[in-house]
Each structure stands twice: as structure tokens, then as C-alpha cells.
Tab-separated table of N, CA and C in Angstrom:
chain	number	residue	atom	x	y	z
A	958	UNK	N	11.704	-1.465	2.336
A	958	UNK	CA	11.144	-2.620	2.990
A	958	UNK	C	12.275	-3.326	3.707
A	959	UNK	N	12.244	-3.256	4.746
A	959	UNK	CA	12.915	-4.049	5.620
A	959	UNK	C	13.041	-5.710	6.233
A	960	UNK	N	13.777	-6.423	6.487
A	960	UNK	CA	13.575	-7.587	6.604
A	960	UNK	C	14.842	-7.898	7.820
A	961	UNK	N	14.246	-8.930	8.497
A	961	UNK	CA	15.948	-9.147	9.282
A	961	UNK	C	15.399	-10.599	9.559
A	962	UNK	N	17.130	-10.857	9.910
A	962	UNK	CA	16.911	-12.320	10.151
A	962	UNK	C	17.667	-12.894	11.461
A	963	UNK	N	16.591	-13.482	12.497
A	963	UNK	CA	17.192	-14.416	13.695
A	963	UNK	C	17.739	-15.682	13.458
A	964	UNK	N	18.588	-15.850	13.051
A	964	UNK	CA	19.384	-17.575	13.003
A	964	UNK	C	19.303	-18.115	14.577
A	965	UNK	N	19.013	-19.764	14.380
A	965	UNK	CA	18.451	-20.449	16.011
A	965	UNK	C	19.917	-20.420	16.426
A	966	UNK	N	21.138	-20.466	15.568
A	966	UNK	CA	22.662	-20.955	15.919
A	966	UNK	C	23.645	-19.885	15.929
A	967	UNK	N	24.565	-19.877	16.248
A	967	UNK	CA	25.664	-18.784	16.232
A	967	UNK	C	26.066	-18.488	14.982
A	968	UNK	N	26.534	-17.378	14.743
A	968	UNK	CA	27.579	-16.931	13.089
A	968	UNK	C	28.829	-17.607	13.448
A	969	UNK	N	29.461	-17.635	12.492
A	969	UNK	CA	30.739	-18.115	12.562
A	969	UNK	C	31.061	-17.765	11.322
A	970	UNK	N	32.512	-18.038	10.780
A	970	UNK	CA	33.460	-17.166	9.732
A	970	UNK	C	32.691	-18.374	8.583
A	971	UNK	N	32.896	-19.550	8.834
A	971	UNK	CA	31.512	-19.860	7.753
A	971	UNK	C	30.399	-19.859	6.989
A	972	UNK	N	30.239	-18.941	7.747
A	972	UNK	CA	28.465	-18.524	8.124
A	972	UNK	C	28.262	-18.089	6.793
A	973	UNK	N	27.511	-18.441	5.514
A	973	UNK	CA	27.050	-17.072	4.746
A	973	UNK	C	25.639	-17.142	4.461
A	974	UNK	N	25.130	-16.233	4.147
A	974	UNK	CA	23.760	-16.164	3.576
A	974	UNK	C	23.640	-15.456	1.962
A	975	UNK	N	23.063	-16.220	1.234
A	975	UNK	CA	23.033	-15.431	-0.059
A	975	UNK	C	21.331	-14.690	-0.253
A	976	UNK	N	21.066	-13.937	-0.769
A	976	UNK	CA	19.918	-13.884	-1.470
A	976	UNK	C	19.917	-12.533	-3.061
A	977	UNK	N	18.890	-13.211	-3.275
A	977	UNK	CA	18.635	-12.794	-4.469
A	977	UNK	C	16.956	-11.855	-5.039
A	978	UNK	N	17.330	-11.244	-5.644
A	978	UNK	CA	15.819	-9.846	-5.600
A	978	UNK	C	15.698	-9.974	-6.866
A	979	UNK	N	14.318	-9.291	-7.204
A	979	UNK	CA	13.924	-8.926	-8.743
A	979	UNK	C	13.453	-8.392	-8.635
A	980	UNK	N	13.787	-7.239	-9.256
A	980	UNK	CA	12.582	-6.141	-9.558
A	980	UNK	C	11.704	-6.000	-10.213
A	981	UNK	N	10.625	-5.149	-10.126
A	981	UNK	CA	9.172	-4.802	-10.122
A	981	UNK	C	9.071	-5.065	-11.826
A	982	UNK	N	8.180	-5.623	-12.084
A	982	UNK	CA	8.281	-5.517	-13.673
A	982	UNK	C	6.771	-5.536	-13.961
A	983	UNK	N	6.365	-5.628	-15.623
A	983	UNK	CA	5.017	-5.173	-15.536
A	983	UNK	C	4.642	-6.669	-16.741
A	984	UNK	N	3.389	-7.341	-15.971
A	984	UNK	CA	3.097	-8.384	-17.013
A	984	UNK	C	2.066	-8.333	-17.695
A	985	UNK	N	2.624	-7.655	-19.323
A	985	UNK	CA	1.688	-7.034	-20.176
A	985	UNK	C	0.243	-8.037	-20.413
A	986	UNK	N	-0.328	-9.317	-20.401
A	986	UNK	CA	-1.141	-9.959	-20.436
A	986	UNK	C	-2.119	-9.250	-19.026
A	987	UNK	N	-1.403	-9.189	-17.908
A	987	UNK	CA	-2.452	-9.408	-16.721
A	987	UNK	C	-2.882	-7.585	-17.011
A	988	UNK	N	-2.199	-7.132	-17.246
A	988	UNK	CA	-2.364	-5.587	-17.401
A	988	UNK	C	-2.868	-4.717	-18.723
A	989	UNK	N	-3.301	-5.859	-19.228
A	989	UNK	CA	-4.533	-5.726	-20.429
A	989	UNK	C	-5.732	-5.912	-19.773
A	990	UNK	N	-5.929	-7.932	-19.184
A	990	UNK	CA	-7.052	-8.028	-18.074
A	990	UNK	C	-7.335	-6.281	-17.203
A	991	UNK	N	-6.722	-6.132	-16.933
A	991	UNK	CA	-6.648	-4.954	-15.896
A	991	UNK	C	-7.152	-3.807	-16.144
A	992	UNK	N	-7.368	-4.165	-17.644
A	992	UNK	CA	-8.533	-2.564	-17.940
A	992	UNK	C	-9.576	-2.405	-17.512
A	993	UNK	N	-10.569	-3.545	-17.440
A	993	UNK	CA	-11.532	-3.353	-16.776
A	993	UNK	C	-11.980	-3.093	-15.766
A	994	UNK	N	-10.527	-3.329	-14.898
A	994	UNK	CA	-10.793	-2.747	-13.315
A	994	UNK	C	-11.145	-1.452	-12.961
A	995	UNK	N	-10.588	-0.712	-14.113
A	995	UNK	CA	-10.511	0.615	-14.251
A	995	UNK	C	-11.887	1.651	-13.697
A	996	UNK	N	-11.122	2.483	-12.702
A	996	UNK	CA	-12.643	3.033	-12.347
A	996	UNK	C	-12.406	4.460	-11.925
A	997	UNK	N	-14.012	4.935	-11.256
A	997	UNK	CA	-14.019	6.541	-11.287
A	997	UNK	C	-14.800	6.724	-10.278
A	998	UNK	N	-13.855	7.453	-9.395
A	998	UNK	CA	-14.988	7.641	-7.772
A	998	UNK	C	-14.879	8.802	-7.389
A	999	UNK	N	-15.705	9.473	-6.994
A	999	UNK	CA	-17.399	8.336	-6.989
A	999	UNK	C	-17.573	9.464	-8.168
A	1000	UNK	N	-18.295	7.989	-8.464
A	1000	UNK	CA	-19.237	8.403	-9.564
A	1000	UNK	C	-20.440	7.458	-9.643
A	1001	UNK	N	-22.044	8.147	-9.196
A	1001	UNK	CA	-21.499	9.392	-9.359
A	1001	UNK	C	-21.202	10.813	-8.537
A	1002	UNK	N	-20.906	11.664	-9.105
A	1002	UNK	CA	-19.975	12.832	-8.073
A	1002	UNK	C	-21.337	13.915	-7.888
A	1003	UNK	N	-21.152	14.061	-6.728
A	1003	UNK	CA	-22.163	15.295	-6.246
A	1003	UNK	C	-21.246	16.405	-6.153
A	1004	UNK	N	-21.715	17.486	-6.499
A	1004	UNK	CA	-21.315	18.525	-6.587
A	1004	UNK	C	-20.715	18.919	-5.040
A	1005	UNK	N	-21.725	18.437	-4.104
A	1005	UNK	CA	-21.191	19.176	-3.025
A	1005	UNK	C	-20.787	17.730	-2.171
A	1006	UNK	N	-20.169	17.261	-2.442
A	1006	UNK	CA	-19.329	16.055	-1.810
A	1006	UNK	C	-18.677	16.055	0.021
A	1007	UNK	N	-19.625	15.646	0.864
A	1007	UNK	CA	-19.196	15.318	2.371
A	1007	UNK	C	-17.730	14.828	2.266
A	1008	UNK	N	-16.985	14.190	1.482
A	1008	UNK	CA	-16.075	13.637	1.848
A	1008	UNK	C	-14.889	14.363	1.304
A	1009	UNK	N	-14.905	15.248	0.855
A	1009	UNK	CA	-14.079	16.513	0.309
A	1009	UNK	C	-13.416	17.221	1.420
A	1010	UNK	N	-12.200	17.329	1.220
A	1010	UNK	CA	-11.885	18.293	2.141
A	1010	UNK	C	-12.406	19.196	2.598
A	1011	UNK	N	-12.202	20.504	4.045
A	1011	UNK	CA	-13.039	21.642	3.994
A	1011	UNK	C	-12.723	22.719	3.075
A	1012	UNK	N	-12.789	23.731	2.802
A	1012	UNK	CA	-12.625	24.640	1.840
A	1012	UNK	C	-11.467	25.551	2.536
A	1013	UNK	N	-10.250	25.189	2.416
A	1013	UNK	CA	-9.505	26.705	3.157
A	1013	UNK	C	-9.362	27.879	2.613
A	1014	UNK	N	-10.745	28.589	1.776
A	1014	UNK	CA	-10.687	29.507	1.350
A	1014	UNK	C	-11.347	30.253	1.883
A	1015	UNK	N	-11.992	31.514	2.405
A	1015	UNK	CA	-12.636	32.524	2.908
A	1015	UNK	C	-13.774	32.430	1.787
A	1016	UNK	N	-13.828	32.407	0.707
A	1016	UNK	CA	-15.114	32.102	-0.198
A	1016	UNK	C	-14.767	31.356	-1.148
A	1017	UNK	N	-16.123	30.788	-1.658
A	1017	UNK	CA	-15.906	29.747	-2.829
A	1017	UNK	C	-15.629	28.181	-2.385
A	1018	UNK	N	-16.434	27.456	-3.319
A	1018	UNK	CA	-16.780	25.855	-2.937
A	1018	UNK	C	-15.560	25.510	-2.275
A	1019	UNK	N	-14.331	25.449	-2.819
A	1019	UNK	CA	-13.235	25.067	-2.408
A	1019	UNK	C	-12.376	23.696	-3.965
A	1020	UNK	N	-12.086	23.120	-3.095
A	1020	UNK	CA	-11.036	21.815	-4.091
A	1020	UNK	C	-12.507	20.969	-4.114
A	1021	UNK	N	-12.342	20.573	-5.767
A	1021	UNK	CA	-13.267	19.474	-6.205
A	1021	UNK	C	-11.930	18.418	-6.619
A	1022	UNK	N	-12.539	17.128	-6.205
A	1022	UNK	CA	-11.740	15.775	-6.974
A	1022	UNK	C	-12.654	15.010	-7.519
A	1023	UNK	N	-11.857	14.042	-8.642
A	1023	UNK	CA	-12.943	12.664	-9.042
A	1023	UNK	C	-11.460	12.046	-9.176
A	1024	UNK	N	-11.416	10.721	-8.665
A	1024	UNK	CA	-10.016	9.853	-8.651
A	1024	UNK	C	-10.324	8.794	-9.822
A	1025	UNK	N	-9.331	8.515	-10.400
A	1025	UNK	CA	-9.732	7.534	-11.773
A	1025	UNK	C	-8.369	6.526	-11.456
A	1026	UNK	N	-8.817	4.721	-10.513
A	1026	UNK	CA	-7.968	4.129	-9.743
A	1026	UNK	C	-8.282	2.792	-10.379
A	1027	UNK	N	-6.885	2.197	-10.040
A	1027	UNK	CA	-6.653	0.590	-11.043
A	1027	UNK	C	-5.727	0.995	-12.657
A	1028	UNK	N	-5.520	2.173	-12.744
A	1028	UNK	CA	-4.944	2.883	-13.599
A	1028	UNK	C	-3.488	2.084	-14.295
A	1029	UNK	N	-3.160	1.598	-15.534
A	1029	UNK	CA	-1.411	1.473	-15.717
A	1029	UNK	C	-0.526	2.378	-15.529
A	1030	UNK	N	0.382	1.672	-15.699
A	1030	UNK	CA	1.343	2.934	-15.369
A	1030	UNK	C	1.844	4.067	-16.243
A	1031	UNK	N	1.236	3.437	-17.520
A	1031	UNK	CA	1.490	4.756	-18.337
A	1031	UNK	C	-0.187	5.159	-19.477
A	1032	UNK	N	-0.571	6.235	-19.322
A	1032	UNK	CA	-1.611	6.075	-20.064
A	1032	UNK	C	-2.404	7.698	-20.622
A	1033	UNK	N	-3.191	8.226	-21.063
A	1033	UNK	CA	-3.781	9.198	-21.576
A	1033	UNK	C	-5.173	9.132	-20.941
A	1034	UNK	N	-5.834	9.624	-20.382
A	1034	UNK	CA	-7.077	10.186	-20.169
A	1034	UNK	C	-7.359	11.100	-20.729
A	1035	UNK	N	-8.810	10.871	-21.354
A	1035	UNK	CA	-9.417	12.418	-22.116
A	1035	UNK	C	-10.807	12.437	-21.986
A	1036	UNK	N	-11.237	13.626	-21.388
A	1036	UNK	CA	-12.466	13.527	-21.016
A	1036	UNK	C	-13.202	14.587	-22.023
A	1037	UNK	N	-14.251	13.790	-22.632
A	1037	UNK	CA	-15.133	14.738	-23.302
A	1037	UNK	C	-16.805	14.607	-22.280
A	1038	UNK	N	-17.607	15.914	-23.175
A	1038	UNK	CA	-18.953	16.079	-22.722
A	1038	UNK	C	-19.774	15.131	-23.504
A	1039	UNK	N	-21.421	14.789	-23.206
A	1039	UNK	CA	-21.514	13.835	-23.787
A	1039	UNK	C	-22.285	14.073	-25.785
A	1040	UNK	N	-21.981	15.688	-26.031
A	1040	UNK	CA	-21.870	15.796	-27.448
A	1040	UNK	C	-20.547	16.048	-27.717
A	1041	UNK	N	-19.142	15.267	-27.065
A	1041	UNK	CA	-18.273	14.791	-27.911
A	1041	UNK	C	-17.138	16.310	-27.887
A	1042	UNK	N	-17.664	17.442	-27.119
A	1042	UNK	CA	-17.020	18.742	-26.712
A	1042	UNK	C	-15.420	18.340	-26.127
A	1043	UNK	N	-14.242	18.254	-26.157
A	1043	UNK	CA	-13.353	18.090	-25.611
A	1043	UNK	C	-13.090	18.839	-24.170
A	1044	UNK	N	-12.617	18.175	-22.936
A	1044	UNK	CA	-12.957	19.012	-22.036
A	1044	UNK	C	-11.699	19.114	-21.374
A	1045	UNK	N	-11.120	17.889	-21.646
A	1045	UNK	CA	-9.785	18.048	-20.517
A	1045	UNK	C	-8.493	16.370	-20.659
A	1046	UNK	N	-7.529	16.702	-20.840
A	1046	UNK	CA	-6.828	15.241	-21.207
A	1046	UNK	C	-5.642	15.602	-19.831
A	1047	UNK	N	-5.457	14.329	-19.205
A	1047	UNK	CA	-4.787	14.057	-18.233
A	1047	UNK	C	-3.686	13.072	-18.252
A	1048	UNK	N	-3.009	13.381	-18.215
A	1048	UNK	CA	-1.199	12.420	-18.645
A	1048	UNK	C	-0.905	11.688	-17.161
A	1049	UNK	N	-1.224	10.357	-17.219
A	1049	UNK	CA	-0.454	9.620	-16.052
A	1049	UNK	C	0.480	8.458	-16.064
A	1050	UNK	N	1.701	8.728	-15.761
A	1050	UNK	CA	2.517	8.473	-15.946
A	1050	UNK	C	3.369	8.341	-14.454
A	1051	UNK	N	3.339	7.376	-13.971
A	1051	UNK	CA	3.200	6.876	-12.597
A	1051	UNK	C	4.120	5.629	-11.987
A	1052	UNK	N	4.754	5.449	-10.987
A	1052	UNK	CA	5.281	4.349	-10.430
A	1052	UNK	C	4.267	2.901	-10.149
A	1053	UNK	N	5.235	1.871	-10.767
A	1053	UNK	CA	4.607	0.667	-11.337
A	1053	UNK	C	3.220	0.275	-9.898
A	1054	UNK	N	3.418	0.667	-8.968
A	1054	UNK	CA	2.106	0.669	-7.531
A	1054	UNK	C	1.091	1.735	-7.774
A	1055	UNK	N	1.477	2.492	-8.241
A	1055	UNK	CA	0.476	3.977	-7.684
A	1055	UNK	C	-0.215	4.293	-9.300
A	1056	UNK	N	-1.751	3.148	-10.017
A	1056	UNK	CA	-2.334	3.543	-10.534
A	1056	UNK	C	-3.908	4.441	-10.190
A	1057	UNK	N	-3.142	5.423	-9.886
A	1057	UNK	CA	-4.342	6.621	-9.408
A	1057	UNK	C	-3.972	7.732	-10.281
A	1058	UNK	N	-4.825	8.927	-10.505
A	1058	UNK	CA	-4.688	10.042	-11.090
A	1058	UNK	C	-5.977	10.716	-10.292
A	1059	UNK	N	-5.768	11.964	-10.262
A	1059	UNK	CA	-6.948	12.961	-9.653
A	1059	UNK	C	-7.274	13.898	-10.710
A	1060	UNK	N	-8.329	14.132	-10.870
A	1060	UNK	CA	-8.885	15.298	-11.701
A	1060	UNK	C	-9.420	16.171	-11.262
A	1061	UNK	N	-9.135	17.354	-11.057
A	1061	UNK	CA	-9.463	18.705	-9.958
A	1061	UNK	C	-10.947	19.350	-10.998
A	1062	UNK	N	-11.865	18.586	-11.602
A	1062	UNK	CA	-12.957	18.682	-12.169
A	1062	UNK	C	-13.247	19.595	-12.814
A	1063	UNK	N	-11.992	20.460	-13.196
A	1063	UNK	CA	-12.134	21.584	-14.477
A	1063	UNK	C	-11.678	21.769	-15.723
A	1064	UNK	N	-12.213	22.144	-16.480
A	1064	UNK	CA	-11.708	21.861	-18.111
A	1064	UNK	C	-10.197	22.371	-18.507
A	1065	UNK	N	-9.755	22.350	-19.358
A	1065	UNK	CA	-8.844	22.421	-20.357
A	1065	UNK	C	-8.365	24.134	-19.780
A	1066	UNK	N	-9.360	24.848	-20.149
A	1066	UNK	CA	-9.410	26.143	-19.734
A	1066	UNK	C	-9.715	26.465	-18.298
A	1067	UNK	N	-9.361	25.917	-16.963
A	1067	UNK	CA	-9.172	26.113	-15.948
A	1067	UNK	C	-10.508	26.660	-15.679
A	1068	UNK	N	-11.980	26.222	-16.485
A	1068	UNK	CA	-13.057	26.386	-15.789
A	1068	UNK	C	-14.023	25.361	-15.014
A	1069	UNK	N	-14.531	25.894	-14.158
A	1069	UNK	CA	-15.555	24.591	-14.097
A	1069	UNK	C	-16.284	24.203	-14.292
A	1070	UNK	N	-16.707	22.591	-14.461
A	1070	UNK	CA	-17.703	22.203	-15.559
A	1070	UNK	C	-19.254	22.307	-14.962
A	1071	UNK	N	-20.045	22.089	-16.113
A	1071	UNK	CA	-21.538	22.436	-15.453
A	1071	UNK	C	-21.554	20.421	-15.483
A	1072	UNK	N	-22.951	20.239	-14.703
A	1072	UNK	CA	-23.396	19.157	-14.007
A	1072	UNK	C	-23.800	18.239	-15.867
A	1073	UNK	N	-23.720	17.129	-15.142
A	1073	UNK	CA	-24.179	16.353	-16.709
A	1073	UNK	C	-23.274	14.823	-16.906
A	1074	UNK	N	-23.461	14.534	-17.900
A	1074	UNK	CA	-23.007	13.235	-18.307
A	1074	UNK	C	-21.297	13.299	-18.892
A	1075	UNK	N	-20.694	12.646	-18.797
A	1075	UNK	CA	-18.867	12.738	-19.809
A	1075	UNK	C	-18.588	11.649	-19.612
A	1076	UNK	N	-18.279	11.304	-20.889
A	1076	UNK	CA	-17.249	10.592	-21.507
A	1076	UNK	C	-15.675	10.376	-20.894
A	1077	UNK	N	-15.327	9.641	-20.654
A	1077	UNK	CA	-13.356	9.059	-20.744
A	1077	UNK	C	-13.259	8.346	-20.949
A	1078	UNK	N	-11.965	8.447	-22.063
A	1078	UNK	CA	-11.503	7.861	-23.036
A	1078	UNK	C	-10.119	7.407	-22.120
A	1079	UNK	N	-9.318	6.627	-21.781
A	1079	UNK	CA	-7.888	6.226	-21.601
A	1079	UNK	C	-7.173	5.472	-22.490
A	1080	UNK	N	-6.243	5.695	-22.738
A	1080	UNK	CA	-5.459	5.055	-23.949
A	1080	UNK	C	-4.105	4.517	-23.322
A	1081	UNK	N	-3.901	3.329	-23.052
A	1081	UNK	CA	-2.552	2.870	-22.305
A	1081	UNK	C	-2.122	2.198	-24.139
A	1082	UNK	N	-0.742	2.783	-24.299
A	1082	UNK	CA	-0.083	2.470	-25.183
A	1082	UNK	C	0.340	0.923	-25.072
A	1083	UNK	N	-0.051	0.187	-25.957
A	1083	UNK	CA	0.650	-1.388	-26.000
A	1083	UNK	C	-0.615	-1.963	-25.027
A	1084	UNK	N	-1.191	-1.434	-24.807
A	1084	UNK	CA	-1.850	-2.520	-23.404
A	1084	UNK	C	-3.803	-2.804	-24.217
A	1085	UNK	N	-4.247	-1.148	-24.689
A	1085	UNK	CA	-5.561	-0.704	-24.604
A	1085	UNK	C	-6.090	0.458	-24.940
A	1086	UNK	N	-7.456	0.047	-24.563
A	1086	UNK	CA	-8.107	1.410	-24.113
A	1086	UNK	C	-9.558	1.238	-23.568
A	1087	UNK	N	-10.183	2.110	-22.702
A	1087	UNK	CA	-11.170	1.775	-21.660
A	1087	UNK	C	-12.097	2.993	-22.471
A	1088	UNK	N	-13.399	2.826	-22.100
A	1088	UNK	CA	-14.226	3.870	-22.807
A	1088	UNK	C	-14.821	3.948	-21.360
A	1089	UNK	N	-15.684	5.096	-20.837
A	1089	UNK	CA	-16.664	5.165	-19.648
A	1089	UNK	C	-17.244	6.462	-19.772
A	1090	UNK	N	-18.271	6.505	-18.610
A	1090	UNK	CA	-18.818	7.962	-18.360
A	1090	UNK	C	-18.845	8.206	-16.814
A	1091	UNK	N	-18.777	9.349	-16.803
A	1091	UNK	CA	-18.703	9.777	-15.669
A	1091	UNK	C	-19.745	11.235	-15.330
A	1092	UNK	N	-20.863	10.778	-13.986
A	1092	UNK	CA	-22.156	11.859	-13.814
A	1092	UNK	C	-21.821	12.574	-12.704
A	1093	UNK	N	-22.506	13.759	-13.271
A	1093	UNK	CA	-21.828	14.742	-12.386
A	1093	UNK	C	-23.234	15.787	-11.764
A	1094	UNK	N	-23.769	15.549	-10.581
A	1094	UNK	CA	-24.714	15.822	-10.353
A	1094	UNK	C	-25.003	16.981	-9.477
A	1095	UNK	N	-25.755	18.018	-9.426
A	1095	UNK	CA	-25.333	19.315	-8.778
A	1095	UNK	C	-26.350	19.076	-7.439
């Protein structure tokens, strides 16, 4: 981030300017509030999603996403089915701006999931934890 400065008067060997910075820090109260911001788009997710990239594959759907944004900066995602099946846990661990994570919408075992209701669980250490579901519609 850049900044500059026009003075209305000349420099001179007098001249000084001081300043002073602080860095980015995290204020555990507002970032408790902040769980609830917590969200999952879209949801809910159509299988065959217009806003998806095109497929640069010669066959096959292509890249699926669901973005999970407002995120802390450090936290656990775990997504189960909605009888409680474990499907997939996602580690984000992120610069204090960039609470996003993407989930490429396939399980644990690099398959993909069938259409239906799930569960996520996030667990931010010291801060929380958010419960939700997320529909997934073919």
C-alpha cells in the first residue's frame, strides 16, 4: 500500500516527518461476533451451476466449488452427510484478510458426492464453533 505526500512548503534540512504503523492484529471479542457471519455459497448449490467455470476437459462435468466466506483465520471445517457419515474436513489456515476456503465438492476419498442435505461443523480454536447445512441439488 502506497501513500505519498505533497507538502504546500519547501523541504529544508529541518524538515522531518515521523510516522508510525501497527500491524494487523486479530480482536478476539469481534471475531467470536463474527461467527455468525459465517457462510456457504451458494447454497443452495445446483449441481450444474451457470456461474462455474467452463469445463477444460474434453469430457466430464468439469471443476465443482462451494466457497465457505467470513471465515477466521484459523479454523477446521468438517463436513458430514445428514446421517452423521463423515465426508470431508478442510484445514484453513489463512492470512488475517482472506477468510475464504473452497471445497472442490468431493469427499475424503476423492469421490463425488450424491445430491442431498450436509452438515458443517467449523471449529475456530479460542474463538468457537458454527454448526450449518449445506443443499446440494442435482
Amino acid at each position: 500500500y502506497k501513500r505519498q505526500l505533497y507538502p504546500d512548503y519547501p523541504f529544508n534540512g529541518d524538515t522531518r516527518y515521523t510516522f508510525r504503523t501497527q500491524g494487523q492484529k486479530i480482536n478476539l471479542k469481534t471475531a467470536k461476533d463474527n461467527l455468525d457471519k459465517i457462510k456457504v455459497v451458494p447454497n443452495p448449490y445446483v449441481v450444474t451451476a451457470a456461474w462455474e467455470p467452463k469445463n477444460p476437459y474434453s469430457t466430464g462435468r468439469g471443476p465443482r466449488e462451494i466457497h465457505f466466506i467470513h471465515l477466521p483465520q484459523k479454523c477446521t471445517i468438517r463436513i458430514y452427510s445428514i446421517d452423521g457419515t463423515f465426508i470431508r474436513k478442510l484445514e484453513h489456515d489463512s492470512h488475517i484478510t482472506d477468510g475464504h476456503e473452497v471445497w472442490d465438492v468431493l469427499s475424503k476419498d476423492n469421490m463425488e458426492i450424491a445430491y442431498g442435505v450436509y452438515i458443517y461443523h467449523i471449529d475456530a480454536p479460542g474463538l468457537g464453533e458454527k454448526v450449518g447445512r449445506i443443499i446440494i441439488i442435482k
